[in-house]
Amino acid sequence: MVVEARFYEDIADELARGALAALEAGGATWERFPVPGAFEIPAAIRMGIARGGFDGYLALGCVIRGETTHYDYVCTESARALQDIAVAHQVPLGYGILTVENADQAWDRARVERRNKGGDVARACLDMLA
């Protein structure tokens, strides 16, 4: 199950491009589920667990620091919730939510030709499944 925060659509698309290529190379199948932002990812993954039929989960998204403390809450709470889910439900979960200071940092990490964090988290999830 690939859950994508669509708040920064272009960055989400690039993260997904890397992740889906890695899943395909690993012989995995997947379903994609869009959510509005990073804060909604944990709930969507928990719904996927309740629904069943998925061996692993990918959380893809981006949070760029703004002028308020909203960034801190979204980053902290989404990461905490995802870790809680992975441990409590014993599921492989690739954490691909970029938490960055600006769009340049996000693109450096998301671009398949650069750091390809989408691909990295998909491979990590596949490794956990193995």
Protein backbone atom coordinates (compact mmCIF):
# COMPACT_ATOMS: atom_id res chain seq x y z
CA MET A 1 0.00 0.00 0.00
CA VAL A 2 1.49 3.33 -1.08
CA VAL A 3 0.01 6.33 0.71
CA GLU A 4 0.89 9.69 -0.83
CA ALA A 5 0.41 13.10 0.75
CA ARG A 6 -0.62 15.29 -2.20
CA PHE A 7 -0.05 18.72 -0.59
CA TYR A 8 3.07 19.22 -2.75
CA GLU A 9 1.84 17.30 -5.78
CA ASP A 10 4.95 17.60 -7.92
CA ILE A 11 7.22 16.39 -5.12
CA ALA A 12 4.78 13.58 -4.29
CA ASP A 13 4.81 12.48 -7.93
CA GLU A 14 8.60 12.33 -7.95
CA LEU A 15 8.74 10.37 -4.68
CA ALA A 16 6.18 7.96 -6.12
CA ARG A 17 8.16 7.62 -9.35
CA GLY A 18 11.19 6.40 -7.42
CA ALA A 19 9.18 4.22 -5.04
CA LEU A 20 7.11 2.51 -7.72
CA ALA A 21 10.20 1.79 -9.84
CA ALA A 22 11.82 0.11 -6.82
CA LEU A 23 8.67 -1.87 -6.05
CA GLU A 24 8.43 -2.99 -9.65
CA ALA A 25 12.11 -4.00 -9.68
CA GLY A 26 11.46 -6.00 -6.52
CA GLY A 27 8.51 -7.81 -8.08
CA ALA A 28 5.97 -6.23 -5.74
CA THR A 29 2.41 -5.21 -6.50
CA TRP A 30 0.81 -2.14 -4.96
CA GLU A 31 -2.17 0.13 -4.69
CA ARG A 32 -1.82 3.90 -4.41
CA PHE A 33 -3.90 5.98 -2.02
CA PRO A 34 -3.76 9.78 -2.06
CA VAL A 35 -4.34 11.80 1.10
CA PRO A 36 -4.35 15.60 1.52
CA GLY A 37 -1.17 15.91 3.59
CA ALA A 38 1.40 14.18 5.77
CA PHE A 39 -0.78 14.42 8.86
CA GLU A 40 -3.38 12.14 7.23
CA ILE A 41 -0.92 9.39 6.24
CA PRO A 42 -0.98 7.44 9.54
CA ALA A 43 -4.77 7.20 9.57
CA ALA A 44 -4.80 5.98 5.97
CA ILE A 45 -2.22 3.30 6.74
CA ARG A 46 -4.16 2.22 9.81
CA MET A 47 -7.27 1.94 7.60
CA GLY A 48 -5.25 -0.18 5.18
CA ILE A 49 -4.19 -2.49 7.99
CA ALA A 50 -7.82 -2.86 9.09
CA ARG A 51 -8.87 -3.57 5.50
CA GLY A 52 -6.12 -6.15 5.06
CA GLY A 53 -4.55 -7.50 1.93
CA PHE A 54 -1.27 -5.54 2.14
CA ASP A 55 2.12 -6.95 3.10
CA GLY A 56 3.82 -3.59 3.59
CA TYR A 57 3.20 0.13 3.59
CA LEU A 58 4.91 3.20 2.17
CA ALA A 59 4.37 6.70 3.53
CA LEU A 60 5.33 9.32 0.93
CA GLY A 61 5.07 13.06 1.36
CA CYS A 62 6.80 16.30 2.10
CA VAL A 63 6.59 18.90 4.84
CA ILE A 64 8.40 22.20 4.22
CA ARG A 65 9.06 24.47 7.18
CA GLY A 66 6.95 27.62 7.21
CA GLU A 67 6.70 30.61 9.48
CA THR A 68 4.78 28.91 12.30
CA THR A 69 5.14 25.89 14.57
CA HIS A 70 2.66 23.93 12.43
CA TYR A 71 5.66 22.23 10.74
CA ASP A 72 6.88 20.84 14.06
CA TYR A 73 3.51 19.34 14.95
CA VAL A 74 2.94 17.75 11.56
CA CYS A 75 6.44 16.26 11.40
CA THR A 76 6.52 15.02 14.98
CA GLU A 77 3.01 13.61 15.12
CA SER A 78 3.05 11.89 11.73
CA ALA A 79 6.43 10.27 12.47
CA ARG A 80 5.35 9.19 15.96
CA ALA A 81 2.07 7.76 14.72
CA LEU A 82 3.75 5.82 11.91
CA GLN A 83 6.34 4.35 14.27
CA ASP A 84 3.58 3.38 16.69
CA ILE A 85 1.69 1.66 13.86
CA ALA A 86 4.75 -0.23 12.61
CA VAL A 87 5.63 -1.50 16.07
CA ALA A 88 2.12 -2.24 17.34
CA HIS A 89 1.02 -4.02 14.18
CA GLN A 90 4.41 -5.49 13.25
CA VAL A 91 4.20 -4.31 9.65
CA PRO A 92 6.97 -3.24 7.28
CA LEU A 93 6.60 0.50 6.79
CA GLY A 94 8.80 2.65 4.59
CA TYR A 95 8.98 6.19 5.99
CA GLY A 96 9.28 8.56 3.04
CA ILE A 97 7.99 11.84 4.44
CA LEU A 98 10.57 14.49 3.64
CA THR A 99 10.92 17.08 6.41
CA VAL A 100 12.88 19.97 4.95
CA GLU A 101 13.60 23.66 5.26
CA ASN A 102 12.80 24.60 1.67
CA ALA A 103 11.76 23.33 -1.76
CA ASP A 104 15.37 22.99 -2.97
CA GLN A 105 16.09 20.50 -0.19
CA ALA A 106 12.89 18.62 -1.01
CA TRP A 107 13.77 18.32 -4.68
CA ASP A 108 17.32 17.22 -3.91
CA ARG A 109 15.94 14.35 -1.85
CA ALA A 110 12.96 13.47 -4.06
CA ARG A 111 14.52 13.50 -7.53
CA VAL A 112 15.14 10.00 -8.81
CA GLU A 113 18.36 11.22 -10.42
CA ARG A 114 19.61 12.66 -7.12
CA ARG A 115 18.94 11.07 -3.71
CA ASN A 116 15.79 9.13 -4.72
CA LYS A 117 14.29 8.86 -1.24
CA GLY A 118 11.13 7.30 -2.69
CA GLY A 119 13.20 4.43 -4.03
CA ASP A 120 15.15 4.17 -0.77
CA VAL A 121 12.06 3.75 1.39
CA ALA A 122 10.49 1.25 -1.01
CA ARG A 123 13.66 -0.86 -0.91
CA ALA A 124 13.73 -0.62 2.90
CA CYS A 125 10.15 -1.86 3.07
CA LEU A 126 10.96 -4.72 0.70
CA ASP A 127 13.98 -5.62 2.83
CA MET A 128 11.76 -5.75 5.91
CA LEU A 129 9.34 -8.02 4.07
CA ALA A 130 12.19 -10.36 3.15
